[in-house]
């Protein structure tokens, strides 16, 4: 089944990837701001910053190879490639095609590796919460399987000699489908573990929290990112199962989408944590001021005024000071 001509899908994927790449640049700038704003260099989360830079570099390399691939098919080899541009864009052994898919695999491995780091930091460090280290074993094994199947799929592309124009050949397709399924499973599992842990902590502390701050915005952004990434992978999987040439479009745009998804997660989590810490700090400061005011009030000296009432039965008036005044019944001292 062929839904799009190969040259048409190549042009479409290049245009869409360029638009999404430009948006990913803006998201990267936002990520750098979120990681470094009002922070010293030693306080920056360096592993996350390194992954963010690597995602940008891979995205940049991929868009460059996409442009070269389109230029080769439509200009450089237009009249010399057997079968013309359509045959060029369906040749999975062509050098730029193989490099592009290797970069896509690298981007996916980096993104899944970032999720593994988040799971490791948020779950393994809270061993008392889970009571088992086995919770990290399955995601780690899935990530290793993603690496293996991705490398095998790229190698299969470069070595496809029997039918280099068919990406849906049985020997190659099974590795690609396995790679997509494992990536989808890893994404859902890691996102689910993070969301569950944050929700569980939020549920436990909600009854004793002194401030109005909450971690639920982080849960929402994780859900949004997981849904976006899952929809993209499901579309790619459906294209391979239906043997549609739309897979080339989705494969190309998947690279900037992966970057955008994880930049969104980093920005939202970083800003939410900063707001949470700021709110907690403000609450502590207010509480300390109230305690100091209470202590000052309790230790403040009291001035006591004592009034004395005197009466002279021999006179019809009361004497106050040096002057005779009508009786008030009170003499103040």
mmCIF file of C-alpha atoms in Angstrom:
data_model
loop_
_atom_site.group_PDB
_atom_site.id
_atom_site.type_symbol
_atom_site.label_atom_id
_atom_site.label_comp_id
_atom_site.label_asym_id
_atom_site.label_seq_id
_atom_site.Cartn_x
_atom_site.Cartn_y
_atom_site.Cartn_z
ATOM 1 C CA UNK A 1 0.000 0.000 0.000
ATOM 2 C CA UNK A 2 1.419 3.398 -1.101
ATOM 3 C CA UNK A 3 -0.421 6.514 0.011
ATOM 4 C CA UNK A 4 2.075 9.144 -1.173
ATOM 5 C CA UNK A 5 4.629 9.282 -3.985
ATOM 6 C CA UNK A 6 8.125 9.102 -2.554
ATOM 7 C CA UNK A 7 9.249 12.485 -3.893
ATOM 8 C CA UNK A 8 6.087 14.174 -2.608
ATOM 9 C CA UNK A 9 6.484 12.701 0.858
ATOM 10 C CA UNK A 10 10.142 13.786 0.894
ATOM 11 C CA UNK A 11 9.199 17.411 0.168
ATOM 12 C CA UNK A 12 6.366 17.315 2.700
ATOM 13 C CA UNK A 13 8.537 15.872 5.443
ATOM 14 C CA UNK A 14 11.280 18.444 4.785
ATOM 15 C CA UNK A 15 8.796 21.328 5.038
ATOM 16 C CA UNK A 16 7.125 20.044 8.207
ATOM 17 C CA UNK A 17 10.416 19.178 9.865
ATOM 18 C CA UNK A 18 11.777 22.672 9.150
ATOM 19 C CA UNK A 19 8.768 24.289 10.834
ATOM 20 C CA UNK A 20 8.996 22.038 13.877
ATOM 21 C CA UNK A 21 12.774 22.472 14.049
ATOM 22 C CA UNK A 22 12.320 26.246 14.283
ATOM 23 C CA UNK A 23 9.872 25.763 17.136
ATOM 24 C CA UNK A 24 12.286 23.398 18.877
ATOM 25 C CA UNK A 25 14.945 26.134 18.759
ATOM 26 C CA UNK A 26 12.612 28.443 20.689
ATOM 27 C CA UNK A 27 11.895 25.659 23.181
ATOM 28 C CA UNK A 28 15.629 25.065 23.626
ATOM 29 C CA UNK A 29 16.143 28.755 24.425
ATOM 30 C CA UNK A 30 13.342 28.491 26.973
ATOM 31 C CA UNK A 31 14.977 25.399 28.441
ATOM 32 C CA UNK A 32 18.316 27.166 28.862
ATOM 33 C CA UNK A 33 16.524 30.072 30.560
ATOM 34 C CA UNK A 34 14.610 27.740 32.883
ATOM 35 C CA UNK A 35 17.780 25.885 33.884
ATOM 36 C CA UNK A 36 19.987 28.960 34.441
ATOM 37 C CA UNK A 37 17.684 31.831 35.502
ATOM 38 C CA UNK A 38 18.876 33.282 38.833
ATOM 39 C CA UNK A 39 21.159 30.303 39.405
ATOM 40 C CA UNK A 40 24.878 29.940 39.749
ATOM 41 C CA UNK A 41 26.613 27.621 37.310
ATOM 42 C CA UNK A 42 27.292 25.037 39.983
ATOM 43 C CA UNK A 43 23.571 24.876 40.785
ATOM 44 C CA UNK A 44 22.538 24.073 37.194
ATOM 45 C CA UNK A 45 21.311 20.514 36.569
ATOM 46 C CA UNK A 46 24.186 19.544 34.294
ATOM 47 C CA UNK A 47 22.966 16.094 33.137
ATOM 48 C CA UNK A 48 19.667 17.580 31.963
ATOM 49 C CA UNK A 49 21.488 20.502 30.323
ATOM 50 C CA UNK A 50 23.824 18.109 28.483
ATOM 51 C CA UNK A 51 20.898 16.028 27.212
ATOM 52 C CA UNK A 52 19.105 19.200 26.063
ATOM 53 C CA UNK A 53 22.173 20.300 24.090
ATOM 54 C CA UNK A 54 22.591 16.823 22.569
ATOM 55 C CA UNK A 55 18.942 16.799 21.497
ATOM 56 C CA UNK A 56 19.475 20.130 19.756
ATOM 57 C CA UNK A 57 22.642 18.905 18.031
ATOM 58 C CA UNK A 58 20.963 15.725 16.782
ATOM 59 C CA UNK A 59 17.943 17.699 15.548
ATOM 60 C CA UNK A 60 20.239 20.129 13.738
ATOM 61 C CA UNK A 61 22.213 17.319 12.116
ATOM 62 C CA UNK A 62 18.984 15.602 11.062
ATOM 63 C CA UNK A 63 17.480 18.691 9.392
ATOM 64 C CA UNK A 64 20.769 19.237 7.552
ATOM 65 C CA UNK A 65 20.752 15.642 6.283
ATOM 66 C CA UNK A 66 17.077 16.014 5.278
ATOM 67 C CA UNK A 67 17.916 19.063 3.171
ATOM 68 C CA UNK A 68 20.872 17.278 1.582
ATOM 69 C CA UNK A 69 18.714 14.202 0.909
ATOM 70 C CA UNK A 70 16.035 16.280 -0.831
ATOM 71 C CA UNK A 71 18.621 18.250 -2.806
ATOM 72 C CA UNK A 72 20.326 15.044 -3.970
ATOM 73 C CA UNK A 73 17.070 13.462 -5.105
ATOM 74 C CA UNK A 74 15.551 16.469 -6.845
ATOM 75 C CA UNK A 75 18.649 18.229 -8.177
ATOM 76 C CA UNK A 76 21.925 16.344 -8.029
ATOM 77 C CA UNK A 77 20.750 12.873 -9.107
ATOM 78 C CA UNK A 78 17.494 13.852 -10.787
ATOM 79 C CA UNK A 79 18.610 12.780 -14.253
ATOM 80 C CA UNK A 80 21.258 10.197 -13.381
ATOM 81 C CA UNK A 81 19.594 8.020 -10.737
ATOM 82 C CA UNK A 82 17.922 4.939 -12.238
ATOM 83 C CA UNK A 83 14.169 5.506 -12.004
ATOM 84 C CA UNK A 84 14.447 9.224 -11.242
ATOM 85 C CA UNK A 85 13.653 11.037 -7.964
ATOM 86 C CA UNK A 86 10.896 8.603 -6.977
ATOM 87 C CA UNK A 87 13.337 5.666 -7.057
ATOM 88 C CA UNK A 88 15.988 7.716 -5.227
ATOM 89 C CA UNK A 89 13.720 8.484 -2.273
ATOM 90 C CA UNK A 90 12.644 4.857 -1.903
ATOM 91 C CA UNK A 91 16.223 3.539 -1.802
ATOM 92 C CA UNK A 92 16.813 2.706 1.859
ATOM 93 C CA UNK A 93 20.511 1.971 1.287
ATOM 94 C CA UNK A 94 21.238 5.511 0.105
ATOM 95 C CA UNK A 95 23.804 7.156 2.379
ATOM 96 C CA UNK A 96 21.809 10.183 3.531
ATOM 97 C CA UNK A 97 18.747 7.991 4.185
ATOM 98 C CA UNK A 98 20.763 5.705 6.468
ATOM 99 C CA UNK A 99 22.338 8.648 8.316
ATOM 100 C CA UNK A 100 18.932 10.246 8.846
ATOM 101 C CA UNK A 101 17.505 7.108 10.408
ATOM 102 C CA UNK A 102 20.617 6.632 12.544
ATOM 103 C CA UNK A 103 20.083 10.159 13.884
ATOM 104 C CA UNK A 104 16.431 9.370 14.576
ATOM 105 C CA UNK A 105 17.448 6.309 16.580
ATOM 106 C CA UNK A 106 20.027 8.395 18.473
ATOM 107 C CA UNK A 107 17.388 11.020 19.280
ATOM 108 C CA UNK A 108 15.006 8.373 20.571
ATOM 109 C CA UNK A 109 17.699 6.740 22.693
ATOM 110 C CA UNK A 110 18.633 10.116 24.202
ATOM 111 C CA UNK A 111 15.019 10.962 24.982
ATOM 112 C CA UNK A 112 14.332 7.584 26.551
ATOM 113 C CA UNK A 113 17.612 7.852 28.434
ATOM 114 C CA UNK A 114 16.449 11.162 29.910
ATOM 115 C CA UNK A 115 13.281 9.472 31.102
ATOM 116 C CA UNK A 116 15.429 6.727 32.623
ATOM 117 C CA UNK A 117 17.429 9.369 34.506
ATOM 118 C CA UNK A 118 14.242 10.948 35.824
ATOM 119 C CA UNK A 119 12.934 7.576 36.935
ATOM 120 C CA UNK A 120 16.268 6.792 38.585
ATOM 121 C CA UNK A 121 16.353 10.105 40.458
ATOM 122 C CA UNK A 122 12.685 10.140 41.457
ATOM 123 C CA UNK A 123 12.146 6.465 42.176
ATOM 124 C CA UNK A 124 15.403 4.763 43.088
ATOM 125 C CA UNK A 125 16.350 7.515 45.522
ATOM 126 C CA UNK A 126 12.992 6.977 47.209
ATOM 127 C CA UNK A 127 13.638 3.318 47.881
ATOM 128 C CA UNK A 128 11.623 3.513 51.089
ATOM 129 C CA UNK A 129 8.557 4.450 49.085
ATOM 130 C CA UNK A 130 8.724 1.545 46.647
ATOM 131 C CA UNK A 131 10.402 -1.020 48.929
ATOM 132 C CA UNK A 132 11.957 -2.654 45.855
ATOM 133 C CA UNK A 133 14.784 -1.885 43.460
ATOM 134 C CA UNK A 134 13.046 -4.015 40.839
ATOM 135 C CA UNK A 135 10.987 -1.001 39.801
ATOM 136 C CA UNK A 136 13.997 0.343 37.849
ATOM 137 C CA UNK A 137 14.994 -2.968 36.255
ATOM 138 C CA UNK A 138 12.205 -3.220 33.685
ATOM 139 C CA UNK A 139 12.648 0.342 32.299
ATOM 140 C CA UNK A 140 16.405 -0.235 32.071
ATOM 141 C CA UNK A 141 15.960 -3.503 30.173
ATOM 142 C CA UNK A 142 13.460 -1.862 27.839
ATOM 143 C CA UNK A 143 15.892 0.961 27.133
ATOM 144 C CA UNK A 144 18.645 -1.533 26.310
ATOM 145 C CA UNK A 145 16.237 -3.330 23.986
ATOM 146 C CA UNK A 146 15.450 -0.022 22.263
ATOM 147 C CA UNK A 147 19.168 0.529 21.663
ATOM 148 C CA UNK A 148 19.675 -2.979 20.257
ATOM 149 C CA UNK A 149 16.652 -2.972 17.936
ATOM 150 C CA UNK A 150 17.436 0.558 16.755
ATOM 151 C CA UNK A 151 20.998 -0.332 15.836
ATOM 152 C CA UNK A 152 19.806 -3.515 14.129
ATOM 153 C CA UNK A 153 17.189 -1.621 12.107
ATOM 154 C CA UNK A 154 19.742 0.956 10.889
ATOM 155 C CA UNK A 155 22.178 -1.811 10.017
ATOM 156 C CA UNK A 156 19.423 -3.599 8.114
ATOM 157 C CA UNK A 157 18.778 -0.428 6.102
ATOM 158 C CA UNK A 158 22.417 -0.128 5.091
ATOM 159 C CA UNK A 159 22.707 -3.820 4.150
ATOM 160 C CA UNK A 160 19.392 -4.279 2.290
ATOM 161 C CA UNK A 161 20.698 -5.681 -1.012
ATOM 162 C CA UNK A 162 17.839 -7.993 -2.037
ATOM 163 C CA UNK A 163 15.215 -5.249 -2.229
ATOM 164 C CA UNK A 164 16.759 -1.852 -1.432
ATOM 165 C CA UNK A 165 13.605 -0.017 -2.471
ATOM 166 C CA UNK A 166 11.304 -1.690 0.038
ATOM 167 C CA UNK A 167 11.476 -0.506 3.639
ATOM 168 C CA UNK A 168 8.632 -2.923 4.411
ATOM 169 C CA UNK A 169 10.640 -6.043 3.586
ATOM 170 C CA UNK A 170 9.930 -8.731 6.176
ATOM 171 C CA UNK A 171 13.480 -8.998 7.571
ATOM 172 C CA UNK A 172 13.779 -5.240 8.031
ATOM 173 C CA UNK A 173 10.202 -4.399 8.997
ATOM 174 C CA UNK A 174 10.164 -6.672 12.040
ATOM 175 C CA UNK A 175 13.123 -4.849 13.568
ATOM 176 C CA UNK A 176 11.613 -1.440 12.886
ATOM 177 C CA UNK A 177 8.265 -2.448 14.375
ATOM 178 C CA UNK A 178 10.038 -3.933 17.402
ATOM 179 C CA UNK A 179 11.937 -0.664 17.852
ATOM 180 C CA UNK A 180 8.734 1.410 17.722
ATOM 181 C CA UNK A 181 6.833 -0.889 20.087
ATOM 182 C CA UNK A 182 9.673 -0.943 22.617
ATOM 183 C CA UNK A 183 10.023 2.836 22.448
ATOM 184 C CA UNK A 184 6.295 3.239 23.012
ATOM 185 C CA UNK A 185 6.341 0.814 25.941
ATOM 186 C CA UNK A 186 9.344 2.493 27.549
ATOM 187 C CA UNK A 187 7.740 5.923 27.228
ATOM 188 C CA UNK A 188 4.439 4.801 28.746
ATOM 189 C CA UNK A 189 6.084 2.878 31.586
ATOM 190 C CA UNK A 190 8.528 5.613 32.630
ATOM 191 C CA UNK A 191 5.905 8.342 32.357
ATOM 192 C CA UNK A 192 3.439 6.231 34.316
ATOM 193 C CA UNK A 193 5.932 5.571 37.110
ATOM 194 C CA UNK A 194 6.802 9.263 37.430
ATOM 195 C CA UNK A 195 3.180 10.369 37.355
ATOM 196 C CA UNK A 196 2.171 7.777 39.941
ATOM 197 C CA UNK A 197 4.966 8.706 42.317
ATOM 198 C CA UNK A 198 4.247 12.439 42.144
ATOM 199 C CA UNK A 199 0.523 11.846 42.559
ATOM 200 C CA UNK A 200 1.140 9.531 45.521
ATOM 201 C CA UNK A 201 3.340 12.095 47.269
ATOM 202 C CA UNK A 202 0.825 14.847 46.558
ATOM 203 C CA UNK A 203 -1.973 12.769 48.033
ATOM 204 C CA UNK A 204 0.010 12.092 51.223
ATOM 205 C CA UNK A 205 1.083 15.666 51.927
ATOM 206 C CA UNK A 206 -2.123 17.417 50.849
ATOM 207 C CA UNK A 207 -3.661 16.955 54.317
ATOM 208 C CA UNK A 208 -0.733 18.458 56.208
ATOM 209 C CA UNK A 209 0.449 21.104 53.722
ATOM 210 C CA UNK A 210 0.609 24.582 55.226
ATOM 211 C CA UNK A 211 0.707 26.460 51.893
ATOM 212 C CA UNK A 212 -1.447 26.310 48.787
ATOM 213 C CA UNK A 213 1.387 25.090 46.519
ATOM 214 C CA UNK A 214 0.883 21.800 44.705
ATOM 215 C CA UNK A 215 2.791 19.468 42.412
ATOM 216 C CA UNK A 216 -0.191 18.608 40.219
ATOM 217 C CA UNK A 217 0.930 20.959 37.383
ATOM 218 C CA UNK A 218 3.964 18.679 36.986
ATOM 219 C CA UNK A 219 1.655 15.681 36.646
ATOM 220 C CA UNK A 220 -0.338 17.478 33.960
ATOM 221 C CA UNK A 221 2.728 18.362 31.893
ATOM 222 C CA UNK A 222 3.997 14.778 32.125
ATOM 223 C CA UNK A 223 0.635 13.527 30.915
ATOM 224 C CA UNK A 224 0.626 16.027 28.035
ATOM 225 C CA UNK A 225 4.135 15.044 26.963
ATOM 226 C CA UNK A 226 3.371 11.325 27.198
ATOM 227 C CA UNK A 227 0.204 11.749 25.125
ATOM 228 C CA UNK A 228 2.004 13.764 22.413
ATOM 229 C CA UNK A 229 4.865 11.264 22.159
ATOM 230 C CA UNK A 230 2.486 8.296 22.233
ATOM 231 C CA UNK A 231 0.279 9.670 19.445
ATOM 232 C CA UNK A 232 3.324 10.182 17.243
ATOM 233 C CA UNK A 233 4.628 6.661 17.860
ATOM 234 C CA UNK A 234 1.202 5.121 17.303
ATOM 235 C CA UNK A 235 0.913 6.940 13.979
ATOM 236 C CA UNK A 236 4.338 5.684 12.953
ATOM 237 C CA UNK A 237 3.448 2.138 13.980
ATOM 238 C CA UNK A 238 0.176 2.245 12.032
ATOM 239 C CA UNK A 239 2.018 3.455 8.920
ATOM 240 C CA UNK A 240 4.428 0.520 9.106
ATOM 241 C CA UNK A 241 1.675 -2.004 9.729
ATOM 242 C CA UNK A 242 -0.304 -0.571 6.794
ATOM 243 C CA UNK A 243 2.876 -0.307 4.672
ATOM 244 C CA UNK A 244 2.209 3.360 3.947
ATOM 245 C CA UNK A 245 4.841 5.760 2.662
ATOM 246 C CA UNK A 246 3.575 8.226 5.242
ATOM 247 C CA UNK A 247 6.080 6.600 7.573
ATOM 248 C CA UNK A 248 8.870 8.648 5.966
ATOM 249 C CA UNK A 249 7.051 11.869 6.866
ATOM 250 C CA UNK A 250 6.409 10.798 10.464
ATOM 251 C CA UNK A 251 9.969 9.522 10.883
ATOM 252 C CA UNK A 252 11.416 12.876 9.857
ATOM 253 C CA UNK A 253 9.108 15.025 11.976
ATOM 254 C CA UNK A 254 9.542 12.686 14.943
ATOM 255 C CA UNK A 255 13.029 14.078 15.588
ATOM 256 C CA UNK A 256 11.969 17.682 16.356
ATOM 257 C CA UNK A 257 8.808 16.438 18.076
ATOM 258 C CA UNK A 258 10.944 14.418 20.493
ATOM 259 C CA UNK A 259 13.018 17.521 21.264
ATOM 260 C CA UNK A 260 9.937 19.703 21.727
ATOM 261 C CA UNK A 261 8.313 17.144 24.018
ATOM 262 C CA UNK A 262 11.240 16.889 26.397
ATOM 263 C CA UNK A 263 12.018 20.601 26.326
ATOM 264 C CA UNK A 264 8.410 21.152 27.371
ATOM 265 C CA UNK A 265 8.823 18.721 30.258
ATOM 266 C CA UNK A 266 12.063 20.330 31.432
ATOM 267 C CA UNK A 267 10.672 23.878 31.252
ATOM 268 C CA UNK A 268 7.421 23.106 33.041
ATOM 269 C CA UNK A 269 9.009 20.979 35.774
ATOM 270 C CA UNK A 270 11.789 23.524 36.409
ATOM 271 C CA UNK A 271 9.420 26.500 36.597
ATOM 272 C CA UNK A 272 6.936 24.584 38.747
ATOM 273 C CA UNK A 273 9.657 23.527 41.183
ATOM 274 C CA UNK A 274 10.973 27.104 41.367
ATOM 275 C CA UNK A 275 7.468 28.407 42.085
ATOM 276 C CA UNK A 276 6.956 25.673 44.683
ATOM 277 C CA UNK A 277 10.211 26.557 46.452
ATOM 278 C CA UNK A 278 9.433 30.285 46.288
ATOM 279 C CA UNK A 279 5.999 29.738 47.807
ATOM 280 C CA UNK A 280 7.420 27.534 50.549
ATOM 281 C CA UNK A 281 10.124 30.113 51.313
ATOM 282 C CA UNK A 282 7.533 32.907 51.497
ATOM 283 C CA UNK A 283 5.378 30.835 53.838
ATOM 284 C CA UNK A 284 8.334 30.135 56.123
ATOM 285 C CA UNK A 285 9.292 33.824 56.165
ATOM 286 C CA UNK A 286 5.737 34.866 57.045
ATOM 287 C CA UNK A 287 5.563 32.290 59.795
ATOM 288 C CA UNK A 288 8.894 33.438 61.269
ATOM 289 C CA UNK A 289 7.748 37.067 61.263
ATOM 290 C CA UNK A 290 4.541 36.144 63.040
ATOM 291 C CA UNK A 291 6.497 34.211 65.665
ATOM 292 C CA UNK A 292 8.856 37.160 66.250
ATOM 293 C CA UNK A 293 5.939 39.555 66.582
ATOM 294 C CA UNK A 294 4.285 37.246 69.091
ATOM 295 C CA UNK A 295 7.464 37.001 71.140
ATOM 296 C CA UNK A 296 7.885 40.782 71.135
ATOM 297 C CA UNK A 297 4.289 41.198 72.239
ATOM 298 C CA UNK A 298 4.731 38.732 75.077
ATOM 299 C CA UNK A 299 7.963 40.317 76.345
ATOM 300 C CA UNK A 300 6.828 43.930 76.058
ATOM 301 C CA UNK A 301 6.774 45.755 79.442
ATOM 302 C CA UNK A 302 3.356 46.737 80.759
ATOM 303 C CA UNK A 303 2.555 50.155 82.222
ATOM 304 C CA UNK A 304 0.003 49.948 85.058
ATOM 305 C CA UNK A 305 -1.965 52.999 86.207
ATOM 306 C CA UNK A 306 -3.414 52.788 89.725
ATOM 307 C CA UNK A 307 -6.169 55.139 90.736
ATOM 308 C CA UNK A 308 -7.044 55.918 94.377
ATOM 309 C CA UNK A 309 -10.338 57.150 95.671
ATOM 310 C CA UNK A 310 -10.294 59.204 98.904
ATOM 311 C CA UNK A 311 -13.152 60.826 100.752
ATOM 312 C CA UNK A 312 -13.132 63.474 103.462
ATOM 313 C CA UNK A 313 -16.309 63.294 105.558
ATOM 314 C CA UNK A 314 -15.719 66.736 106.994
ATOM 315 C CA UNK A 315 -15.924 68.509 103.641
ATOM 316 C CA UNK A 316 -18.484 68.677 100.926
ATOM 317 C CA UNK A 317 -15.864 68.622 98.182
ATOM 318 C CA UNK A 318 -13.063 66.287 97.164
ATOM 319 C CA UNK A 319 -9.502 67.502 97.075
ATOM 320 C CA UNK A 320 -7.509 66.699 93.920
ATOM 321 C CA UNK A 321 -4.071 68.215 93.498
ATOM 322 C CA UNK A 322 -3.974 71.924 94.391
ATOM 323 C CA UNK A 323 -7.381 72.830 93.080
ATOM 324 C CA UNK A 324 -10.878 72.316 94.463
ATOM 325 C CA UNK A 325 -13.040 70.506 91.978
ATOM 326 C CA UNK A 326 -16.438 68.903 92.067
ATOM 327 C CA UNK A 327 -16.299 65.398 93.368
ATOM 328 C CA UNK A 328 -15.409 62.790 90.770
ATOM 329 C CA UNK A 329 -14.664 60.042 93.220
ATOM 330 C CA UNK A 330 -11.221 59.315 91.672
ATOM 331 C CA UNK A 331 -7.817 60.763 92.278
ATOM 332 C CA UNK A 332 -5.161 59.674 89.773
ATOM 333 C CA UNK A 333 -1.554 59.291 90.788
#
